[in-house]
Tab-separated table of C-alpha atoms in Angstrom:
chain	number	residue	atom	x	y	z
A	1	MET	CA	-15.498	24.125	85.292
A	2	PRO	CA	-12.666	22.229	85.489
A	3	LYS	CA	-11.302	21.650	82.321
A	4	PHE	CA	-11.326	18.032	82.016
A	5	LEU	CA	-14.650	18.084	82.740
A	6	LEU	CA	-15.515	20.704	80.629
A	7	TRP	CA	-13.813	18.883	77.757
A	8	GLY	CA	-16.317	15.826	78.952
A	9	PHE	CA	-19.083	17.416	78.999
A	10	PHE	CA	-18.355	18.455	75.046
A	11	VAL	CA	-16.841	15.056	73.996
A	12	LEU	CA	-20.560	13.563	75.337
A	13	ILE	CA	-22.529	16.977	73.207
A	14	GLY	CA	-20.547	14.949	70.039
A	15	ILE	CA	-21.844	11.391	70.586
A	16	LEU	CA	-25.275	12.586	71.341
A	17	VAL	CA	-25.151	14.844	68.206
A	18	VAL	CA	-23.553	11.953	66.256
A	19	VAL	CA	-25.229	9.274	67.635
A	20	ILE	CA	-29.001	11.259	66.921
A	21	GLY	CA	-28.074	12.341	63.800
A	22	SER	CA	-27.121	9.192	62.094
A	23	TRP	CA	-30.754	8.113	63.177
A	24	TYR	CA	-31.968	10.834	60.745
A	25	LEU	CA	-29.369	11.026	57.870
A	26	LEU	CA	-29.463	7.371	57.469
A	27	GLY	CA	-33.627	7.060	57.657
A	28	ALA	CA	-34.532	5.107	60.437
A	29	GLY	CA	-37.587	4.820	62.419
A	30	THR	CA	-37.797	5.939	66.013
A	31	PRO	CA	-35.067	3.875	68.323
A	32	PRO	CA	-37.263	1.994	71.447
A	33	ALA	CA	-37.856	3.862	74.292
A	34	PRO	CA	-35.884	2.559	77.425
A	35	ARG	CA	-39.370	1.873	78.627
A	36	GLN	CA	-39.789	-0.163	75.460
A	37	ILE	CA	-37.131	-2.743	76.503
A	38	SER	CA	-37.399	-2.337	80.203
A	39	ARG	CA	-41.404	-3.154	79.722
A	40	LEU	CA	-40.529	-6.298	77.298
A	41	ARG	CA	-37.765	-8.006	79.909
A	42	THR	CA	-40.406	-7.195	82.633
A	43	TRP	CA	-43.353	-9.086	79.985
A	44	PHE	CA	-40.543	-12.146	79.512
A	45	ASN	CA	-39.568	-12.639	83.005
A	46	ASP	CA	-43.535	-12.347	84.238
A	47	ALA	CA	-46.278	-12.609	81.525
A	48	ALA	CA	-48.394	-13.695	84.105
A	49	SER	CA	-48.353	-10.523	86.301
A	50	HIS	CA	-49.280	-8.404	83.440
A	51	PRO	CA	-52.401	-9.561	81.714
A	52	THR	CA	-53.567	-6.380	80.762
A	53	TRP	CA	-50.893	-5.665	78.317
A	54	SER	CA	-51.486	-8.400	76.596
A	55	LEU	CA	-54.041	-9.135	73.053
A	56	THR	CA	-55.400	-11.888	72.304
A	57	ALA	CA	-55.979	-13.740	69.457
A	58	GLY	CA	-58.700	-14.060	67.116
A	59	THR	CA	-60.757	-11.081	68.594
A	60	ARG	CA	-61.632	-8.070	66.920
A	61	CYS	CA	-61.250	-4.533	67.954
A	62	GLY	CA	-64.568	-2.650	67.577
A	63	ASP	CA	-65.374	-2.722	63.682
A	64	ALA	CA	-61.294	-2.974	62.565
A	65	PRO	CA	-61.033	-5.139	59.410
A	66	MET	CA	-58.628	-7.246	60.544
A	67	LEU	CA	-58.723	-9.566	63.862
A	68	ILE	CA	-55.821	-9.747	66.394
A	69	PRO	CA	-53.375	-12.382	65.168
A	70	THR	CA	-51.932	-13.625	68.500
A	71	HIS	CA	-51.916	-13.495	71.860
A	72	GLY	CA	-49.325	-11.463	73.289
A	73	TYR	CA	-48.014	-7.984	74.187
A	74	LEU	CA	-47.175	-5.643	71.464
A	75	GLY	CA	-43.494	-4.632	71.821
A	76	PHE	CA	-42.292	-3.616	68.656
A	77	GLY	CA	-44.352	-1.512	66.101
A	78	TRP	CA	-44.104	-0.202	62.596
A	79	ASP	CA	-41.405	1.789	62.215
A	80	ASP	CA	-39.150	1.228	65.345
A	81	SER	CA	-35.544	0.817	64.755
A	82	PHE	CA	-33.193	-1.073	65.934
A	83	ARG	CA	-29.791	0.570	64.795
A	84	PRO	CA	-29.218	3.367	62.049
A	85	GLY	CA	-30.738	2.624	59.206
A	86	HIS	CA	-32.748	-0.119	59.733
A	87	ARG	CA	-36.749	0.444	60.151
A	88	HIS	CA	-39.039	-1.713	61.310
A	89	SER	CA	-41.653	-3.383	58.341
A	90	GLY	CA	-44.465	-4.660	60.894
A	91	LEU	CA	-45.318	-5.405	64.537
A	92	ASP	CA	-43.982	-7.868	66.871
A	93	ILE	CA	-46.055	-9.492	69.171
A	94	PHE	CA	-44.009	-11.276	72.504
A	95	GLY	CA	-46.360	-14.095	73.966
A	96	PRO	CA	-47.023	-14.859	77.578
A	97	ASP	CA	-46.139	-18.858	77.425
A	98	PRO	CA	-43.075	-19.390	78.622
A	99	GLU	CA	-41.953	-22.170	75.770
A	100	ASN	CA	-41.933	-22.261	71.742
A	101	ASN	CA	-45.121	-24.140	69.709
A	102	VAL	CA	-47.616	-22.962	72.274
A	103	THR	CA	-49.354	-19.393	71.769
A	104	PRO	CA	-51.438	-19.754	68.284
A	105	ILE	CA	-51.095	-17.628	65.128
A	106	VAL	CA	-54.170	-17.057	63.414
A	107	ALA	CA	-55.445	-15.615	59.921
A	108	ALA	CA	-56.343	-12.451	60.352
A	109	TYR	CA	-58.261	-11.654	57.230
A	110	ASP	CA	-60.114	-14.483	55.301
A	111	GLY	CA	-57.258	-14.830	52.032
A	112	TYR	CA	-55.557	-17.128	49.834
A	113	LEU	CA	-52.065	-18.782	51.662
A	114	THR	CA	-49.038	-19.512	50.656
A	115	ARG	CA	-46.071	-21.330	51.992
A	116	GLU	CA	-42.971	-21.300	49.695
A	117	GLY	CA	-41.062	-24.228	49.518
A	118	GLY	CA	-37.868	-22.606	51.588
A	119	TRP	CA	-39.657	-20.824	54.154
A	120	LYS	CA	-39.378	-22.860	57.812
A	121	SER	CA	-41.582	-20.293	59.900
A	122	THR	CA	-43.270	-18.343	57.495
A	123	VAL	CA	-46.677	-17.704	55.762
A	124	ILE	CA	-48.397	-14.990	53.648
A	125	ILE	CA	-51.891	-14.417	52.853
A	126	ARG	CA	-53.448	-12.813	50.110
A	127	HIS	CA	-56.642	-10.760	50.410
A	128	PRO	CA	-57.819	-9.823	46.861
A	129	ASN	CA	-60.220	-6.777	46.742
A	130	PHE	CA	-59.407	-5.259	50.479
A	131	PRO	CA	-61.536	-2.283	51.558
A	132	LEU	CA	-58.858	-0.076	51.777
A	133	GLY	CA	-60.919	2.562	52.279
A	134	GLU	CA	-62.828	1.172	55.772
A	135	VAL	CA	-58.756	1.686	56.754
A	136	ASN	CA	-57.851	4.923	55.307
A	137	PRO	CA	-60.230	7.026	53.116
A	138	THR	CA	-57.467	8.090	50.826
A	139	LEU	CA	-56.910	4.630	49.964
A	140	ASN	CA	-58.912	2.644	47.063
A	141	THR	CA	-59.774	-1.098	47.247
A	142	GLN	CA	-56.484	-3.571	45.945
A	143	GLN	CA	-55.097	-6.172	46.697
A	144	ILE	CA	-53.140	-7.067	50.132
A	145	TRP	CA	-50.705	-9.383	51.690
A	146	THR	CA	-50.533	-9.880	55.844
A	147	TYR	CA	-47.479	-11.542	56.502
A	148	TYR	CA	-46.241	-14.366	59.474
A	149	THR	CA	-43.100	-15.280	60.751
A	150	HIS	CA	-40.793	-16.497	63.549
A	151	MET	CA	-43.169	-19.900	63.779
A	152	ALA	CA	-39.709	-22.491	64.516
A	153	SER	CA	-37.522	-23.427	66.603
A	154	ALA	CA	-34.368	-21.733	67.175
A	155	ASP	CA	-32.182	-23.420	65.347
A	156	GLY	CA	-34.497	-23.614	62.221
A	157	ALA	CA	-34.824	-27.467	63.024
A	158	VAL	CA	-38.393	-27.912	63.782
A	159	SER	CA	-41.041	-25.925	62.398
A	160	TYR	CA	-43.837	-24.465	64.220
A	161	ILE	CA	-46.604	-24.414	61.446
A	162	ASP	CA	-49.582	-26.134	61.301
A	163	GLU	CA	-49.376	-29.334	59.369
A	164	ALA	CA	-51.908	-28.450	57.228
A	165	PHE	CA	-49.536	-25.884	55.092
A	166	PRO	CA	-46.460	-28.332	53.973
A	167	PRO	CA	-43.603	-26.246	52.100
A	168	GLY	CA	-45.431	-25.602	48.425
A	169	THR	CA	-48.744	-24.788	49.574
A	170	PHE	CA	-49.928	-22.395	46.985
A	171	GLU	CA	-52.940	-20.279	46.723
A	172	VAL	CA	-55.461	-22.418	49.624
A	173	PHE	CA	-57.805	-20.753	50.777
A	174	VAL	CA	-58.175	-19.978	54.572
A	175	GLU	CA	-60.894	-17.992	56.600
A	176	GLU	CA	-60.118	-15.372	58.909
A	177	GLY	CA	-58.930	-17.208	62.592
A	178	THR	CA	-57.924	-20.456	60.926
A	179	LEU	CA	-54.845	-21.363	62.685
A	180	LEU	CA	-51.817	-20.866	60.562
A	181	GLY	CA	-49.270	-21.983	63.833
A	182	ARG	CA	-47.738	-21.060	67.376
A	183	GLN	CA	-44.640	-18.328	67.735
A	184	GLY	CA	-41.393	-19.525	67.823
A	185	ASN	CA	-37.751	-17.777	67.750
A	186	TRP	CA	-36.456	-18.553	64.494
A	187	SER	CA	-34.352	-15.525	63.310
A	188	GLY	CA	-32.969	-17.059	59.865
A	189	SER	CA	-29.732	-17.553	61.345
A	190	PRO	CA	-28.605	-20.516	63.694
A	191	GLY	CA	-27.519	-18.905	66.967
A	192	ARG	CA	-29.253	-15.735	66.759
A	193	PRO	CA	-33.013	-16.189	68.383
A	194	THR	CA	-35.188	-13.070	67.839
A	195	GLY	CA	-36.781	-13.812	71.587
A	196	ARG	CA	-40.512	-16.072	71.155
A	197	HIS	CA	-42.906	-13.854	68.877
A	198	LEU	CA	-44.299	-13.193	66.072
A	199	HIS	CA	-43.403	-10.388	63.383
A	200	PHE	CA	-46.848	-9.450	61.181
A	201	SER	CA	-46.650	-7.635	58.263
A	202	VAL	CA	-49.037	-5.826	55.873
A	203	VAL	CA	-47.435	-6.253	52.598
A	204	LYS	CA	-48.503	-4.216	49.455
A	205	SER	CA	-49.251	-6.119	45.725
A	206	LYS	CA	-47.039	-6.101	42.592
A	207	ILE	CA	-48.571	-4.607	39.692
A	208	ASP	CA	-48.549	-8.413	38.496
A	209	GLY	CA	-50.061	-9.648	41.426
A	210	GLY	CA	-46.896	-10.897	43.260
A	211	TYR	CA	-45.530	-9.903	47.098
A	212	TYR	CA	-43.230	-7.513	47.714
A	213	ASP	CA	-40.354	-7.792	50.077
A	214	GLU	CA	-41.742	-7.327	53.370
A	215	ARG	CA	-38.284	-5.859	55.062
A	216	GLU	CA	-38.601	-3.214	53.466
A	217	ILE	CA	-40.600	-0.335	55.174
A	218	ASP	CA	-41.976	1.287	51.889
A	219	ASN	CA	-43.480	-2.227	50.902
A	220	THR	CA	-45.653	-2.445	53.726
A	221	PHE	CA	-48.692	-0.629	55.621
A	222	GLU	CA	-49.048	0.392	59.599
A	223	PRO	CA	-50.601	-2.438	60.687
A	224	THR	CA	-52.223	-0.788	63.575
A	225	GLN	CA	-54.935	0.624	61.494
A	226	PHE	CA	-55.844	-2.557	60.033
A	227	LEU	CA	-56.278	-4.292	63.443
A	228	GLY	CA	-58.333	-1.368	65.487
A	229	LEU	CA	-55.092	-0.739	68.124
A	230	THR	CA	-53.755	2.487	69.433
A	231	GLN	CA	-51.178	3.210	72.627
A	232	ASP	CA	-52.471	4.733	75.562
A	233	ASN	CA	-50.789	7.199	77.601
A	234	SER	CA	-48.295	4.813	79.396
A	235	GLY	CA	-47.765	3.378	76.025
A	236	ILE	CA	-49.447	-0.030	75.718
A	237	TRP	CA	-51.020	-1.326	72.588
A	238	ARG	CA	-55.001	-1.609	72.962
A	239	CYS	CA	-58.079	-1.368	70.787
A	240	GLN	CA	-59.549	2.109	70.297
């Protein structure tokens, strides 16, 4: 083998070692597979041609405790990682509709809804005495929260949260299936749209009854177990 090819081979191996090692040393989750990225691109280009990839808002998978919170393709899951050091704390479900403010988002479970005063695209619902043992026998009944975000325009100027829940809403009871808003792509920073989807997470409760910061994965539960979802052999999330 020529020397320059041999050195190139060792350089490539070195780069791979550094990249892969960084995922583990920095505590990252699983980086999305190329198939995930390719399938999401296909979904955005022509969702109508792939109806079997889509979940349906308001439906229940078997005897799962929670309803599916929106229509669409579950593109990124809990503990996926988009960069070293990052661990995804929820599910990203990308709607089939080509425009913002169309794809509905519904409450996954009965509870008490709060929308903090500064929240443009987010609501959170408190679920007291949730029967966690139905999801995982090792867990005890306790309070949890469900979190729904990205319900606003890319520039943050227009909120797509239902008008029944204005900023400052606190502890309003909602039944499962209640319309909360519609999918948008507000990321929290103008000029950095997320792509139209719902980010949904199941958040742990503090001792004082409040909710933990959803952005930290250790503050959340893996959500698919609450929705009754499992991946098939091709990696598509479906009802169990």
